[in-house]
């Protein structure tokens, strides 16, 4: 949620909580909602809490444009006018360009976050694998076992003591545990 000022941000945050206003309506349908006069009967009936709050902020008209993701709308760009003239077609087109840019930015941010999560998981898996391999090597050397037999010993100890394999392996590497 972002807004041009704190009052507009509170209005839009409340609109989402209420499930009313141009933003939630646009997000539900995935279609643009043209400039609606907030003092009109339609706005007051459709948005009984939103319209009076927006009018109190000095807004006269509201519009919403869909922010589209791969599978449908992921949000809406709400435009609020503070003059008596409706939002023009040019402003709506510019607004949709901004909404489309926001969609691309949000999708890229999601992809970056997914990549970070995957990298952290892979790093953890690699670290885990390294300590297990070190423990296998230590047991192989200490007890003249094959690597497979050393792993079976580690895994069996961890399971029978209900412990994480990596914790058991770390203790073996540090010389604090001999699972035999």
mmCIF file of C-alpha atoms in Angstrom, residues 4-164:
data_model
loop_
_atom_site.group_PDB
_atom_site.id
_atom_site.type_symbol
_atom_site.label_atom_id
_atom_site.label_comp_id
_atom_site.label_asym_id
_atom_site.label_seq_id
_atom_site.Cartn_x
_atom_site.Cartn_y
_atom_site.Cartn_z
ATOM 1 C CA UNK A 4 0.618 10.381 -1.904
ATOM 2 C CA UNK A 5 -0.003 11.377 1.728
ATOM 3 C CA UNK A 6 -0.804 9.864 5.110
ATOM 4 C CA UNK A 7 -4.546 10.658 4.992
ATOM 5 C CA UNK A 8 -4.946 9.014 1.585
ATOM 6 C CA UNK A 9 -2.979 6.012 2.823
ATOM 7 C CA UNK A 10 -5.289 5.625 5.831
ATOM 8 C CA UNK A 11 -8.317 5.948 3.555
ATOM 9 C CA UNK A 12 -7.074 3.246 1.195
ATOM 10 C CA UNK A 13 -5.985 0.970 4.063
ATOM 11 C CA UNK A 14 -9.456 1.289 5.580
ATOM 12 C CA UNK A 15 -11.046 0.725 2.155
ATOM 13 C CA UNK A 16 -9.274 -2.630 1.886
ATOM 14 C CA UNK A 17 -10.402 -3.569 5.411
ATOM 15 C CA UNK A 18 -13.982 -2.554 4.609
ATOM 16 C CA UNK A 19 -13.900 -4.216 1.187
ATOM 17 C CA UNK A 20 -15.364 -1.085 -0.375
ATOM 18 C CA UNK A 21 -14.163 1.761 -2.510
ATOM 19 C CA UNK A 22 -12.782 1.899 -6.026
ATOM 20 C CA UNK A 23 -9.616 -0.099 -5.229
ATOM 21 C CA UNK A 24 -11.284 -3.218 -3.799
ATOM 22 C CA UNK A 25 -13.981 -3.065 -6.510
ATOM 23 C CA UNK A 26 -11.358 -2.908 -9.258
ATOM 24 C CA UNK A 27 -9.309 -5.697 -7.736
ATOM 25 C CA UNK A 28 -12.367 -7.962 -7.458
ATOM 26 C CA UNK A 29 -13.388 -7.480 -11.094
ATOM 27 C CA UNK A 30 -10.007 -6.872 -12.693
ATOM 28 C CA UNK A 31 -11.571 -4.044 -14.705
ATOM 29 C CA UNK A 32 -10.879 -0.328 -14.629
ATOM 30 C CA UNK A 33 -13.361 1.788 -12.760
ATOM 31 C CA UNK A 34 -13.774 5.184 -14.435
ATOM 32 C CA UNK A 35 -13.921 8.481 -12.608
ATOM 33 C CA UNK A 36 -16.824 8.275 -10.194
ATOM 34 C CA UNK A 37 -18.205 11.415 -8.557
ATOM 35 C CA UNK A 38 -17.844 10.783 -4.836
ATOM 36 C CA UNK A 39 -20.743 13.100 -3.993
ATOM 37 C CA UNK A 40 -23.101 11.186 -6.291
ATOM 38 C CA UNK A 41 -25.779 8.703 -5.288
ATOM 39 C CA UNK A 42 -23.919 5.769 -6.854
ATOM 40 C CA UNK A 43 -20.759 6.355 -4.828
ATOM 41 C CA UNK A 44 -22.652 6.923 -1.577
ATOM 42 C CA UNK A 45 -24.697 3.730 -2.062
ATOM 43 C CA UNK A 46 -21.787 1.567 -3.214
ATOM 44 C CA UNK A 47 -19.249 2.934 -0.756
ATOM 45 C CA UNK A 48 -21.099 4.236 2.333
ATOM 46 C CA UNK A 49 -17.926 4.567 4.401
ATOM 47 C CA UNK A 50 -15.412 5.345 1.676
ATOM 48 C CA UNK A 51 -17.199 8.170 -0.167
ATOM 49 C CA UNK A 52 -17.742 10.455 2.883
ATOM 50 C CA UNK A 53 -14.129 9.954 4.053
ATOM 51 C CA UNK A 54 -12.757 10.749 0.589
ATOM 52 C CA UNK A 55 -14.994 13.823 0.329
ATOM 53 C CA UNK A 56 -13.769 14.987 3.756
ATOM 54 C CA UNK A 57 -10.219 14.822 2.372
ATOM 55 C CA UNK A 58 -11.238 17.156 -0.459
ATOM 56 C CA UNK A 59 -11.515 14.471 -3.143
ATOM 57 C CA UNK A 60 -14.299 14.880 -5.690
ATOM 58 C CA UNK A 61 -13.807 11.919 -8.027
ATOM 59 C CA UNK A 62 -12.210 8.479 -7.758
ATOM 60 C CA UNK A 63 -11.034 5.976 -10.333
ATOM 61 C CA UNK A 64 -9.210 2.677 -10.082
ATOM 62 C CA UNK A 65 -7.039 0.832 -12.551
ATOM 63 C CA UNK A 66 -6.074 -2.829 -12.247
ATOM 64 C CA UNK A 67 -2.546 -3.897 -11.415
ATOM 65 C CA UNK A 68 -2.399 -7.203 -13.272
ATOM 66 C CA UNK A 69 -0.281 -10.197 -12.376
ATOM 67 C CA UNK A 70 0.211 -13.428 -14.316
ATOM 68 C CA UNK A 71 -2.984 -14.968 -12.976
ATOM 69 C CA UNK A 72 -5.207 -11.915 -12.581
ATOM 70 C CA UNK A 73 -5.415 -8.670 -10.683
ATOM 71 C CA UNK A 74 -3.010 -8.309 -7.759
ATOM 72 C CA UNK A 75 -4.054 -4.825 -6.771
ATOM 73 C CA UNK A 76 -5.371 -1.516 -8.005
ATOM 74 C CA UNK A 77 -4.047 1.959 -8.591
ATOM 75 C CA UNK A 78 -6.560 4.407 -7.153
ATOM 76 C CA UNK A 79 -6.674 7.910 -8.593
ATOM 77 C CA UNK A 80 -8.336 10.617 -6.516
ATOM 78 C CA UNK A 81 -9.190 14.001 -8.034
ATOM 79 C CA UNK A 82 -9.486 17.120 -5.915
ATOM 80 C CA UNK A 83 -11.314 19.240 -8.465
ATOM 81 C CA UNK A 84 -14.807 19.232 -9.864
ATOM 82 C CA UNK A 85 -13.791 17.959 -13.296
ATOM 83 C CA UNK A 86 -13.774 14.231 -13.878
ATOM 84 C CA UNK A 87 -10.595 12.328 -14.554
ATOM 85 C CA UNK A 88 -9.869 12.595 -18.285
ATOM 86 C CA UNK A 89 -9.132 9.768 -20.684
ATOM 87 C CA UNK A 90 -5.521 10.937 -20.938
ATOM 88 C CA UNK A 91 -5.116 10.774 -17.159
ATOM 89 C CA UNK A 92 -6.705 7.326 -17.104
ATOM 90 C CA UNK A 93 -4.322 6.121 -19.848
ATOM 91 C CA UNK A 94 -1.353 7.542 -17.948
ATOM 92 C CA UNK A 95 -2.662 5.912 -14.779
ATOM 93 C CA UNK A 96 -2.934 2.532 -16.506
ATOM 94 C CA UNK A 97 0.660 2.909 -17.689
ATOM 95 C CA UNK A 98 1.687 3.504 -14.083
ATOM 96 C CA UNK A 99 -0.388 0.513 -12.942
ATOM 97 C CA UNK A 100 1.258 -1.686 -15.571
ATOM 98 C CA UNK A 101 4.699 -0.482 -14.480
ATOM 99 C CA UNK A 102 3.795 -1.215 -10.852
ATOM 100 C CA UNK A 103 2.715 -4.714 -11.882
ATOM 101 C CA UNK A 104 6.054 -5.405 -13.570
ATOM 102 C CA UNK A 105 7.915 -4.028 -10.545
ATOM 103 C CA UNK A 106 5.895 -6.167 -8.118
ATOM 104 C CA UNK A 107 6.405 -9.284 -10.226
ATOM 105 C CA UNK A 108 10.165 -8.655 -10.422
ATOM 106 C CA UNK A 109 10.312 -8.111 -6.647
ATOM 107 C CA UNK A 110 8.465 -11.396 -6.145
ATOM 108 C CA UNK A 111 10.941 -13.155 -8.440
ATOM 109 C CA UNK A 112 13.908 -11.623 -6.594
ATOM 110 C CA UNK A 113 12.480 -12.702 -3.229
ATOM 111 C CA UNK A 114 11.872 -16.225 -4.549
ATOM 112 C CA UNK A 115 15.481 -16.323 -5.802
ATOM 113 C CA UNK A 116 16.765 -15.175 -2.402
ATOM 114 C CA UNK A 117 14.726 -17.854 -0.658
ATOM 115 C CA UNK A 118 15.997 -20.528 -3.041
ATOM 116 C CA UNK A 119 19.593 -19.360 -2.606
ATOM 117 C CA UNK A 120 19.258 -19.529 1.187
ATOM 118 C CA UNK A 121 17.761 -23.014 0.954
ATOM 119 C CA UNK A 122 20.534 -24.186 -1.355
ATOM 120 C CA UNK A 123 23.189 -22.676 0.910
ATOM 121 C CA UNK A 124 21.673 -24.455 3.909
ATOM 122 C CA UNK A 125 21.506 -27.732 1.971
ATOM 123 C CA UNK A 126 25.134 -27.380 0.903
ATOM 124 C CA UNK A 127 26.280 -26.607 4.448
ATOM 125 C CA UNK A 128 24.287 -29.562 5.745
ATOM 126 C CA UNK A 129 25.701 -31.833 3.078
ATOM 127 C CA UNK A 130 29.274 -30.759 3.854
ATOM 128 C CA UNK A 131 29.019 -31.564 7.581
ATOM 129 C CA UNK A 132 27.403 -34.944 6.817
ATOM 130 C CA UNK A 133 30.188 -35.782 4.352
ATOM 131 C CA UNK A 134 32.794 -34.745 6.927
ATOM 132 C CA UNK A 135 31.154 -36.984 9.538
ATOM 133 C CA UNK A 136 31.068 -39.883 7.087
ATOM 134 C CA UNK A 137 34.766 -39.368 6.442
ATOM 135 C CA UNK A 138 35.550 -39.249 10.155
ATOM 136 C CA UNK A 139 33.618 -42.462 10.845
ATOM 137 C CA UNK A 140 35.154 -44.158 7.807
ATOM 138 C CA UNK A 141 38.646 -43.373 9.125
ATOM 139 C CA UNK A 142 37.925 -44.156 12.809
ATOM 140 C CA UNK A 143 36.097 -47.458 12.323
ATOM 141 C CA UNK A 144 37.292 -48.713 8.941
ATOM 142 C CA UNK A 145 33.786 -48.404 7.428
ATOM 143 C CA UNK A 146 32.649 -47.761 3.888
ATOM 144 C CA UNK A 147 31.095 -44.327 3.263
ATOM 145 C CA UNK A 148 27.654 -45.983 2.860
ATOM 146 C CA UNK A 149 28.032 -47.865 6.149
ATOM 147 C CA UNK A 150 29.157 -44.660 7.893
ATOM 148 C CA UNK A 151 26.074 -42.850 6.597
ATOM 149 C CA UNK A 152 23.804 -45.702 7.701
ATOM 150 C CA UNK A 153 25.365 -45.504 11.169
ATOM 151 C CA UNK A 154 24.854 -41.723 11.346
ATOM 152 C CA UNK A 155 21.279 -41.897 10.114
ATOM 153 C CA UNK A 156 20.402 -44.781 12.412
ATOM 154 C CA UNK A 157 21.790 -42.954 15.445
ATOM 155 C CA UNK A 158 19.931 -39.767 14.567
ATOM 156 C CA UNK A 159 16.638 -41.614 14.083
ATOM 157 C CA UNK A 160 16.918 -43.775 17.195
ATOM 158 C CA UNK A 161 17.721 -40.709 19.321
ATOM 159 C CA UNK A 162 15.198 -38.486 17.503
ATOM 160 C CA UNK A 163 17.823 -35.934 16.561
ATOM 161 C CA UNK A 164 18.603 -34.034 13.417
#
